[in-house]
Short mmCIF file of C-alpha atoms in Angstrom, two decimals:
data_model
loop_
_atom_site.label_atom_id
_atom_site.label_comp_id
_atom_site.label_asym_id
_atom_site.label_seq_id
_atom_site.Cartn_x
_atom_site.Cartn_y
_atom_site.Cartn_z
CA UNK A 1 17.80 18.40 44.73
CA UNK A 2 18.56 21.44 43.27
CA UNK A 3 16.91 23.11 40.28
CA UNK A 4 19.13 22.20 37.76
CA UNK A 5 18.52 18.58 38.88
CA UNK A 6 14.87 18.67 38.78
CA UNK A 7 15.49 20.76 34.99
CA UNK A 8 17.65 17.84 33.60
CA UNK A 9 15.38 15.25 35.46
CA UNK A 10 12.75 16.55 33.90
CA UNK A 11 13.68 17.07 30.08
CA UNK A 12 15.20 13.19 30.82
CA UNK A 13 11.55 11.99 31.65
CA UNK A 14 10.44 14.38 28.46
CA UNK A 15 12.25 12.29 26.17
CA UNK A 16 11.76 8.76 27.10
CA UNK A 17 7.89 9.01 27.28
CA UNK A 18 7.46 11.25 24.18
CA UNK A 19 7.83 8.92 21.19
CA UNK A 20 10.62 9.49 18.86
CA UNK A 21 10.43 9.74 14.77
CA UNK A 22 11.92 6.29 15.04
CA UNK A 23 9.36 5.23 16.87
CA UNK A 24 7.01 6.12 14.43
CA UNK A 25 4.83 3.18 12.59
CA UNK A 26 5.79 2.48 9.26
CA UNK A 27 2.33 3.68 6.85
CA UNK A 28 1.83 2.45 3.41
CA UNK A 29 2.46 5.63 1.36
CA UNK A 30 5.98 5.77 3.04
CA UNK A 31 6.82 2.22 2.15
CA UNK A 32 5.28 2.21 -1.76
CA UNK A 33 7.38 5.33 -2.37
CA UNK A 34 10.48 4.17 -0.93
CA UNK A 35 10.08 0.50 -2.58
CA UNK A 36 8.97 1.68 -5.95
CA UNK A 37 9.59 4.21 -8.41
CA UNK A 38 6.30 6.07 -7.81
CA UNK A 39 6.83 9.25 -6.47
CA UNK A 40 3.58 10.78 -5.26
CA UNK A 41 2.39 12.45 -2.05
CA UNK A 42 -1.03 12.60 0.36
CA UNK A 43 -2.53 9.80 1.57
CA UNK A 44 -3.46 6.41 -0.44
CA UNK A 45 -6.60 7.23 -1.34
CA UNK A 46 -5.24 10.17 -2.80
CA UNK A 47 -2.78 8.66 -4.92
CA UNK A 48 -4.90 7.24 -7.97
CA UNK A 49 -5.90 10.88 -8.65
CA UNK A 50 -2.35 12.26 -8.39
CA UNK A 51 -1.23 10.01 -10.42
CA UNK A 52 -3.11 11.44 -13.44
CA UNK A 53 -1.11 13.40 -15.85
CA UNK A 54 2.37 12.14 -14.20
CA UNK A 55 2.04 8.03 -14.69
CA UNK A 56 0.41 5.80 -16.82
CA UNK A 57 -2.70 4.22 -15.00
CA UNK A 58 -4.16 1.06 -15.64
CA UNK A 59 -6.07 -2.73 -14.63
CA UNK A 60 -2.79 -4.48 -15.55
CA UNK A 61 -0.48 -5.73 -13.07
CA UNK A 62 2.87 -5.47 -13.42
CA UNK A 63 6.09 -6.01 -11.01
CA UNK A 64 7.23 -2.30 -9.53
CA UNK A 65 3.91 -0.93 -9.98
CA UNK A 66 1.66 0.63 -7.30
CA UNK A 67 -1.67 -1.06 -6.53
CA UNK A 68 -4.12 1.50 -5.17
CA UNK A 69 -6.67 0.65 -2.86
CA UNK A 70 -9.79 3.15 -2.59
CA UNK A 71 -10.80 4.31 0.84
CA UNK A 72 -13.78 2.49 3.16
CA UNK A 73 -15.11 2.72 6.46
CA UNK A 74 -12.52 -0.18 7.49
CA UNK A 75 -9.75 1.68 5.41
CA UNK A 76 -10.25 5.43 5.29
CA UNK A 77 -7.18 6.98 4.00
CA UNK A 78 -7.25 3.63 2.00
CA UNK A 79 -4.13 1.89 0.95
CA UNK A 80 -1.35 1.07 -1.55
CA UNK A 81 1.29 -2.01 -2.05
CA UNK A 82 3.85 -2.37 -4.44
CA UNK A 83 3.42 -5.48 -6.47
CA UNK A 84 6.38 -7.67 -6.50
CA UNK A 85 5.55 -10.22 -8.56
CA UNK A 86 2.50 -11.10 -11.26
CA UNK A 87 2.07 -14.95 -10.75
CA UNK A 88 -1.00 -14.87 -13.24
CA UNK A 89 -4.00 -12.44 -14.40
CA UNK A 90 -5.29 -12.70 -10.92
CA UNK A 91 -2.94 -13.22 -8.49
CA UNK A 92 0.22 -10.88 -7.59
CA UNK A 93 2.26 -10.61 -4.47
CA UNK A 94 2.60 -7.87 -2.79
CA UNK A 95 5.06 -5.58 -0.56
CA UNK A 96 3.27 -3.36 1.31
CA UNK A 97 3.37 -2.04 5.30
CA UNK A 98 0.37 -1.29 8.03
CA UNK A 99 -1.85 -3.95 6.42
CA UNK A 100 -1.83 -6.95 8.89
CA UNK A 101 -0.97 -4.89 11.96
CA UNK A 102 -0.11 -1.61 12.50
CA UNK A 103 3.24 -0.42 10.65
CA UNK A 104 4.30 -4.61 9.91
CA UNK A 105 6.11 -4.71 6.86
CA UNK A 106 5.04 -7.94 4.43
CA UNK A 107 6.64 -9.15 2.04
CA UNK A 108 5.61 -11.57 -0.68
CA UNK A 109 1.97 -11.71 0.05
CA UNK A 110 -0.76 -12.94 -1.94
CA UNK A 111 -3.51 -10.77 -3.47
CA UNK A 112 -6.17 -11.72 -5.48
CA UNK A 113 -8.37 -10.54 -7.96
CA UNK A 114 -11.87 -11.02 -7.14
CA UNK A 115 -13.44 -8.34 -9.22
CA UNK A 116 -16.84 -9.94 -12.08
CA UNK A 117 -15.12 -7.97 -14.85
CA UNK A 118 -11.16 -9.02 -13.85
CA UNK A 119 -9.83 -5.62 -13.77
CA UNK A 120 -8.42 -5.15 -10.12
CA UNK A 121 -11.25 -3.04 -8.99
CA UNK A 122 -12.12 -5.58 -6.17
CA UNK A 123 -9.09 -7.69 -4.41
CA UNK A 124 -8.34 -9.79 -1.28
CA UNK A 125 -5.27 -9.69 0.36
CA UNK A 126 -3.60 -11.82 2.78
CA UNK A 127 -4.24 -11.43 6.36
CA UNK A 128 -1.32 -12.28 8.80
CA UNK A 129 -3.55 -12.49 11.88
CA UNK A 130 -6.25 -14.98 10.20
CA UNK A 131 -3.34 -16.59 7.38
CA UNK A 132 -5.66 -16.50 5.11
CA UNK A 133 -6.88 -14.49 2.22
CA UNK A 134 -8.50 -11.40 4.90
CA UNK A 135 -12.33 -11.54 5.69
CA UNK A 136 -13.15 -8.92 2.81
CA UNK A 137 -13.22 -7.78 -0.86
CA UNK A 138 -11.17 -4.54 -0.51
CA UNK A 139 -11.90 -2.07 -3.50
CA UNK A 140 -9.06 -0.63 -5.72
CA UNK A 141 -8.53 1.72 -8.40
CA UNK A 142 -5.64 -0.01 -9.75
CA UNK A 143 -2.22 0.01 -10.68
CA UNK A 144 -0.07 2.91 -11.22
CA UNK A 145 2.82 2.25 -13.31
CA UNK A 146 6.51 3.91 -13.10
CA UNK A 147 7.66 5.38 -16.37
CA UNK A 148 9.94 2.23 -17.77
CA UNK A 149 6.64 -0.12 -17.07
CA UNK A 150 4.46 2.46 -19.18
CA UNK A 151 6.67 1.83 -22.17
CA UNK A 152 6.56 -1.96 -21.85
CA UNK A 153 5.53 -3.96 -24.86
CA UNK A 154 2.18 -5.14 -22.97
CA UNK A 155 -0.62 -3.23 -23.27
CA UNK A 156 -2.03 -1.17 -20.44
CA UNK A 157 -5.82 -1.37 -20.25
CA UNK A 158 -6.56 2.67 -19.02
CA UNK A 159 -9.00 3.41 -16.29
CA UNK A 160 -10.53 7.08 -15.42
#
């Protein structure tokens, strides 16, 4: 074989065993800001704090805003879902990715308030791999709402 051969062999085997950006795994922060009308940057646990100053913040869930999850040892960049639908004061479903298994997309999914006080702060989400309601409590900050939600007739309940 000449050299070219080997050259073109080589940049061949290059590209199928590097991964591609389309290969990439779909994260969280990626899918609430492309499925919402939140518009922040850095990771999830990050988001809460952005937030200030550019969206109203608050323990009220609403459909199209952002619940965000706080970081753990089991979730260290932690984690945020758009809320699709409020089915009561303590239930909402939820579309959000890289929750059940890396970079799934779910849509519909049940989350639950499980906080004492009934502002968001603690939550349980559904679990693909167990169908059920996950193993743990999972603690949030809570929902960050686009601009047209701030303005809604319902009062927002403001957290710091």
């Amino acid at each position: 074989m000449t050299g070219r051969v080997l050259g073109a062999l080589g940049a061949l085997l290059m590209m199928v065993a590097m991964p591609s950006a389309a290969q990439a795994r779909l994260q969280c922060v990626a899918f609430a800001r492309s499925n919402s009308e939140i518009q922040l940057t850095g990771n999830a646990r990050d988001w809460w704090g952005n937030a200030e100053g550019a969206y109203a913040r608050g323990e009220t869930p609403r459909p199209g805003a952002v619940l965000a999850f706080r970081a753990t040892r089991a979730m260290p960049m932690g984690h945020v879902a758009v809320v699709s639908k409020v089915v009561d004061e303590r239930h909402v479903l939820l579309n959000h990715a890289n929750w059940s298994r890396p970079g799934m997309v779910e849509r519909g999914v049940m989350a639950v308030d499980v906080s004492e006080a009934g502002d968001w702060s603690e939550v349980r989400v559904w679990y693909g791999p167990t169908k059920s309601l996950g193993m743990r409590n999972s603690p949030a900050f809570g929902f960050i709402y686009p601009t047209d939600l701030a303005a809604a007739d319902a009062p927002i309940k403001h957290k710091g």
